[in-house]
């Protein structure tokens, strides 16, 4: 598969006002979205565009991948 989509995903989340909260289990981080008032996980190496778009959906953002 291709390279990790995580750096671009984290950039989009930060621009939208989402914030890193803490490290989770394994290679996951916990983020918070003020748009949805939800916490969600972001893996350190996301290679699937479907997974990346799923994270954006949890954050209340439109698809970008």
Coordinates of C-alpha atoms in Angstrom, one line a residue:
X1 CA 0.0 0.0 0.0
X2 CA 1.0 3.7 -0.1
X3 CA 2.4 5.9 2.5
X4 CA 0.7 7.0 5.7
X5 CA -2.2 9.4 5.5
X6 CA -1.8 10.3 9.2
X7 CA 0.3 13.5 8.9
X8 CA -2.1 15.1 6.4
X9 CA -5.1 13.9 8.5
X10 CA -3.7 15.5 11.7
X11 CA -3.0 18.7 9.8
X12 CA -6.7 18.8 8.7
X13 CA -7.9 18.1 12.2
X14 CA -5.8 20.8 13.7
X15 CA -6.9 23.4 11.2
X16 CA -10.5 22.5 12.0
X17 CA -10.0 23.2 15.7
X18 CA -9.7 19.6 16.9
X19 CA -7.1 19.0 19.6
X20 CA -4.8 16.1 20.6
X21 CA -5.8 15.0 24.2
X22 CA -3.6 12.1 25.1
X23 CA -1.9 8.9 23.9
X24 CA -4.1 5.9 23.9
X25 CA -3.4 2.2 23.8
X26 CA -0.8 0.9 21.4
X27 CA -0.2 3.2 18.5
X28 CA -3.4 5.3 18.9
X29 CA -3.9 8.9 20.0
X30 CA -7.1 10.4 21.5
X31 CA -8.3 13.6 19.8
X32 CA -11.3 15.8 20.7
X33 CA -13.6 17.6 18.2
X34 CA -15.4 20.8 19.3
X35 CA -17.7 20.4 16.3
X36 CA -19.2 17.1 17.5
X37 CA -18.1 17.3 21.2
X38 CA -16.7 13.8 20.8
X39 CA -13.4 12.0 21.4
X40 CA -12.0 9.7 18.7
X41 CA -8.9 7.7 18.0
X42 CA -6.3 8.4 15.4
X43 CA -3.9 5.6 14.5
X44 CA -0.2 6.5 14.0
X45 CA -0.1 4.9 10.5
X46 CA -3.4 5.1 8.5
X47 CA -2.9 3.8 5.0
X48 CA -6.5 3.4 4.0
X49 CA -8.4 6.4 2.6
X50 CA -11.6 4.9 4.0
X51 CA -10.2 4.8 7.5
X52 CA -9.0 8.4 7.2
X53 CA -12.4 9.6 5.9
X54 CA -14.0 7.7 8.8
X55 CA -11.9 9.7 11.3
X56 CA -12.9 12.9 9.6
X57 CA -16.6 11.9 9.8
X58 CA -16.2 11.3 13.5
X59 CA -14.7 14.8 13.8
X60 CA -17.6 16.3 11.9
X61 CA -15.6 17.2 8.9
X62 CA -16.2 16.4 5.2
X63 CA -14.3 13.7 3.3
X64 CA -10.8 14.8 2.1
X65 CA -9.2 11.5 0.9

